[in-house]
Amino acid sequence: MTIFKKIIDKEVPADIVFEDDKCLAFRDVNPQAPTHVLVIPKKEIASLATAADEDSHLLGHLLSVTRRLAGELGLENGFRVVINSGAEGGQTVDHLHLHLIGGRGLNWPPG
Ligand code: 5GP
């Protein structure tokens, strides 16, 4: 079981900013910018690479929630959404998550 599943089950505390029946959004414990929120499905999907075509509606929902949160969190000057997938993608928690990052200028390309 991953740490994110424990956060979903409220076994581990998190600074939750949004929740519905399909997903949860909470602040990253090690923020990389003034605003850094993780949006995760409640369904245990290990990564984007292992998501199924049947998950398309859920994946779209995660993006819609992320867009709404960007507005609610005041990121009107822009923001970045990142999904790390797999070892070379920099994924460290094996539960699909979208990083919503903003509140400062962000460089490109990433490291
Ligand atoms: P990844 O590297 O897998 O794309 O991102 C995992 C993210 O989860 C990291 O940014 C890390 O700081 C965050 N994280 C790991 N454990 C916890 C935790 O227990 N609570 C919270 N809020 N964030 C976590």
PDB file of C-alpha atoms and ligand atoms in Angstrom:
ATOM      1  CA  MET A   1       0.000   0.000   0.000  1.00  0.00           C
ATOM      2  CA  THR A   2       1.345   3.461  -0.881  1.00  0.00           C
ATOM      3  CA  ILE A   3       1.449   6.520   1.347  1.00  0.00           C
ATOM      4  CA  PHE A   4      -1.164   8.144  -0.916  1.00  0.00           C
ATOM      5  CA  LYS A   5      -3.626   5.307  -0.287  1.00  0.00           C
ATOM      6  CA  LYS A   6      -3.151   5.938   3.437  1.00  0.00           C
ATOM      7  CA  ILE A   7      -3.880   9.635   2.851  1.00  0.00           C
ATOM      8  CA  ILE A   8      -7.060   8.685   0.928  1.00  0.00           C
ATOM      9  CA  ASP A   9      -8.087   6.437   3.833  1.00  0.00           C
ATOM     10  CA  LYS A  10      -7.274   9.256   6.326  1.00  0.00           C
ATOM     11  CA  GLU A  11      -4.740   7.019   8.069  1.00  0.00           C
ATOM     12  CA  VAL A  12      -2.056   9.613   7.349  1.00  0.00           C
ATOM     13  CA  PRO A  13      -2.846  13.332   7.673  1.00  0.00           C
ATOM     14  CA  ALA A  14      -2.552  15.743   4.749  1.00  0.00           C
ATOM     15  CA  ASP A  15      -3.476  19.348   4.025  1.00  0.00           C
ATOM     16  CA  ILE A  16      -6.479  18.522   1.839  1.00  0.00           C
ATOM     17  CA  VAL A  17      -7.694  21.297  -0.475  1.00  0.00           C
ATOM     18  CA  PHE A  18     -10.380  19.353  -2.380  1.00  0.00           C
ATOM     19  CA  GLU A  19     -12.141  16.004  -2.226  1.00  0.00           C
ATOM     20  CA  ASP A  20     -14.967  14.316  -4.099  1.00  0.00           C
ATOM     21  CA  ASP A  21     -16.007  10.708  -4.639  1.00  0.00           C
ATOM     22  CA  LYS A  22     -13.353  10.130  -7.313  1.00  0.00           C
ATOM     23  CA  CYS A  23     -10.322  12.141  -6.241  1.00  0.00           C
ATOM     24  CA  LEU A  24      -8.396  13.942  -3.549  1.00  0.00           C
ATOM     25  CA  ALA A  25      -6.143  17.023  -3.725  1.00  0.00           C
ATOM     26  CA  PHE A  26      -3.674  17.948  -1.007  1.00  0.00           C
ATOM     27  CA  ARG A  27      -0.571  20.079  -0.576  1.00  0.00           C
ATOM     28  CA  ASP A  28       2.775  18.441  -1.309  1.00  0.00           C
ATOM     29  CA  VAL A  29       4.796  17.898   1.871  1.00  0.00           C
ATOM     30  CA  ASN A  30       7.940  19.132   0.067  1.00  0.00           C
ATOM     31  CA  PRO A  31       6.665  22.025  -2.078  1.00  0.00           C
ATOM     32  CA  GLN A  32       8.714  23.075  -5.100  1.00  0.00           C
ATOM     33  CA  ALA A  33       6.885  26.402  -5.486  1.00  0.00           C
ATOM     34  CA  PRO A  34       4.596  28.620  -3.369  1.00  0.00           C
ATOM     35  CA  THR A  35       1.663  26.508  -4.574  1.00  0.00           C
ATOM     36  CA  HIS A  36       2.284  22.774  -4.994  1.00  0.00           C
ATOM     37  CA  VAL A  37      -0.754  20.521  -4.831  1.00  0.00           C
ATOM     38  CA  LEU A  38      -1.088  16.841  -5.719  1.00  0.00           C
ATOM     39  CA  VAL A  39      -4.314  15.652  -7.356  1.00  0.00           C
ATOM     40  CA  ILE A  40      -4.831  11.895  -7.128  1.00  0.00           C
ATOM     41  CA  PRO A  41      -7.560   9.425  -8.063  1.00  0.00           C
ATOM     42  CA  LYS A  42      -9.074   7.422  -5.227  1.00  0.00           C
ATOM     43  CA  LYS A  43      -8.824   4.416  -7.535  1.00  0.00           C
ATOM     44  CA  GLU A  44      -5.442   2.750  -7.082  1.00  0.00           C
ATOM     45  CA  ILE A  45      -3.756   3.381 -10.441  1.00  0.00           C
ATOM     46  CA  ALA A  46       0.015   2.969 -10.138  1.00  0.00           C
ATOM     47  CA  SER A  47       1.034   5.400 -12.874  1.00  0.00           C
ATOM     48  CA  LEU A  48      -0.082   7.026 -16.096  1.00  0.00           C
ATOM     49  CA  ALA A  49       1.759   4.232 -17.907  1.00  0.00           C
ATOM     50  CA  THR A  50      -0.476   1.598 -16.312  1.00  0.00           C
ATOM     51  CA  ALA A  51      -3.773   3.491 -16.585  1.00  0.00           C
ATOM     52  CA  ALA A  52      -6.320   1.757 -18.790  1.00  0.00           C
ATOM     53  CA  ASP A  53      -8.314   3.207 -21.665  1.00  0.00           C
ATOM     54  CA  GLU A  54     -11.397   2.764 -19.427  1.00  0.00           C
ATOM     55  CA  ASP A  55      -9.807   5.289 -17.051  1.00  0.00           C
ATOM     56  CA  SER A  56     -10.090   8.069 -19.659  1.00  0.00           C
ATOM     57  CA  HIS A  57     -13.109   9.671 -18.020  1.00  0.00           C
ATOM     58  CA  LEU A  58     -11.378   9.629 -14.624  1.00  0.00           C
ATOM     59  CA  LEU A  59      -8.191  11.097 -16.124  1.00  0.00           C
ATOM     60  CA  GLY A  60     -10.242  13.892 -17.659  1.00  0.00           C
ATOM     61  CA  HIS A  61     -11.903  14.513 -14.316  1.00  0.00           C
ATOM     62  CA  LEU A  62      -8.481  14.860 -12.645  1.00  0.00           C
ATOM     63  CA  LEU A  63      -7.512  17.497 -15.215  1.00  0.00           C
ATOM     64  CA  SER A  64     -10.779  19.381 -14.748  1.00  0.00           C
ATOM     65  CA  VAL A  65     -10.339  19.394 -10.963  1.00  0.00           C
ATOM     66  CA  THR A  66      -6.752  20.582 -11.408  1.00  0.00           C
ATOM     67  CA  ARG A  67      -7.899  23.453 -13.652  1.00  0.00           C
ATOM     68  CA  ARG A  68     -10.539  24.506 -11.135  1.00  0.00           C
ATOM     69  CA  LEU A  69      -8.039  24.368  -8.276  1.00  0.00           C
ATOM     70  CA  ALA A  70      -5.575  26.523 -10.232  1.00  0.00           C
ATOM     71  CA  GLY A  71      -8.266  29.199 -10.397  1.00  0.00           C
ATOM     72  CA  GLU A  72      -9.314  28.833  -6.779  1.00  0.00           C
ATOM     73  CA  LEU A  73      -5.703  28.951  -5.578  1.00  0.00           C
ATOM     74  CA  GLY A  74      -5.061  32.209  -7.442  1.00  0.00           C
ATOM     75  CA  LEU A  75      -2.738  30.977 -10.185  1.00  0.00           C
ATOM     76  CA  GLU A  76      -4.132  33.422 -12.757  1.00  0.00           C
ATOM     77  CA  ASN A  77      -0.632  34.207 -14.072  1.00  0.00           C
ATOM     78  CA  GLY A  78      -0.021  30.606 -15.048  1.00  0.00           C
ATOM     79  CA  PHE A  79       0.821  27.239 -13.624  1.00  0.00           C
ATOM     80  CA  ARG A  80       2.283  23.867 -14.570  1.00  0.00           C
ATOM     81  CA  VAL A  81       0.762  20.385 -14.365  1.00  0.00           C
ATOM     82  CA  VAL A  82       3.234  17.493 -14.232  1.00  0.00           C
ATOM     83  CA  ILE A  83       2.756  13.731 -14.200  1.00  0.00           C
ATOM     84  CA  ASN A  84       5.974  11.859 -13.502  1.00  0.00           C
ATOM     85  CA  SER A  85       5.763   8.282 -14.712  1.00  0.00           C
ATOM     86  CA  GLY A  86       8.218   5.514 -13.946  1.00  0.00           C
ATOM     87  CA  ALA A  87      11.793   5.585 -12.694  1.00  0.00           C
ATOM     88  CA  GLU A  88      13.233   7.723 -15.483  1.00  0.00           C
ATOM     89  CA  GLY A  89      10.207   9.986 -15.288  1.00  0.00           C
ATOM     90  CA  GLY A  90      11.072  10.756 -11.678  1.00  0.00           C
ATOM     91  CA  GLN A  91       8.071   9.014 -10.110  1.00  0.00           C
ATOM     92  CA  THR A  92       8.689   8.166  -6.451  1.00  0.00           C
ATOM     93  CA  VAL A  93       5.177   7.240  -5.243  1.00  0.00           C
ATOM     94  CA  ASP A  94       3.460   4.452  -7.184  1.00  0.00           C
ATOM     95  CA  HIS A  95      -0.020   5.973  -7.125  1.00  0.00           C
ATOM     96  CA  LEU A  96      -0.912   8.202 -10.079  1.00  0.00           C
ATOM     97  CA  HIS A  97      -0.713  11.904  -9.185  1.00  0.00           C
ATOM     98  CA  LEU A  98      -0.828  15.229 -10.970  1.00  0.00           C
ATOM     99  CA  HIS A  99       1.440  17.951  -9.614  1.00  0.00           C
ATOM    100  CA  LEU A 100      -0.149  21.422  -9.779  1.00  0.00           C
ATOM    101  CA  ILE A 101       2.713  23.876  -9.392  1.00  0.00           C
ATOM    102  CA  GLY A 102       2.594  27.664  -9.474  1.00  0.00           C
ATOM    103  CA  GLY A 103       3.135  30.950  -7.717  1.00  0.00           C
ATOM    104  CA  ARG A 104       6.555  31.640  -9.263  1.00  0.00           C
ATOM    105  CA  GLY A 105       8.126  31.674 -12.703  1.00  0.00           C
ATOM    106  CA  LEU A 106       8.960  28.138 -13.815  1.00  0.00           C
ATOM    107  CA  ASN A 107      11.894  27.219 -16.025  1.00  0.00           C
ATOM    108  CA  TRP A 108      11.843  24.975 -19.080  1.00  0.00           C
ATOM    109  CA  PRO A 109      13.133  22.371 -19.836  1.00  0.00           C
ATOM    110  CA  PRO A 110      12.916  20.515 -16.520  1.00  0.00           C
ATOM    111  CA  GLY A 111      16.013  18.785 -15.166  1.00  0.00           C
TER     112      GLY A 111
HETATM  113  P1  5GP B   1       6.688  12.014  -7.704  1.00  0.00           P
HETATM  114  O1  5GP B   1       8.170  12.198  -7.496  1.00  0.00           O
HETATM  115  O2  5GP B   1       6.280  10.575  -7.493  1.00  0.00           O
HETATM  116  O3  5GP B   1       6.178  12.576  -8.980  1.00  0.00           O
HETATM  117  O4  5GP B   1       5.995  12.887  -6.583  1.00  0.00           O
HETATM  118  C1  5GP B   1       5.715  12.429  -5.300  1.00  0.00           C
HETATM  119  C2  5GP B   1       5.437  13.643  -4.465  1.00  0.00           C
HETATM  120  O5  5GP B   1       4.781  13.236  -3.286  1.00  0.00           O
HETATM  121  C3  5GP B   1       6.689  14.402  -4.031  1.00  0.00           C
HETATM  122  O6  5GP B   1       6.603  15.748  -4.505  1.00  0.00           O
HETATM  123  C4  5GP B   1       6.673  14.308  -2.517  1.00  0.00           C
HETATM  124  O7  5GP B   1       7.111  15.501  -1.897  1.00  0.00           O
HETATM  125  C5  5GP B   1       5.212  14.036  -2.223  1.00  0.00           C
HETATM  126  N1  5GP B   1       4.980  13.255  -1.028  1.00  0.00           N
HETATM  127  C6  5GP B   1       5.599  12.086  -0.688  1.00  0.00           C
HETATM  128  N2  5GP B   1       5.125  11.637   0.480  1.00  0.00           N
HETATM  129  C7  5GP B   1       4.173  12.534   0.885  1.00  0.00           C
HETATM  130  C8  5GP B   1       3.312  12.597   2.026  1.00  0.00           C
HETATM  131  O8  5GP B   1       3.331  11.736   2.919  1.00  0.00           O
HETATM  132  N3  5GP B   1       2.483  13.664   2.097  1.00  0.00           N
HETATM  133  C9  5GP B   1       2.426  14.629   1.136  1.00  0.00           C
HETATM  134  N4  5GP B   1       1.556  15.641   1.308  1.00  0.00           N
HETATM  135  N5  5GP B   1       3.224  14.585   0.036  1.00  0.00           N
HETATM  136  C10 5GP B   1       4.077  13.549  -0.078  1.00  0.00           C
END
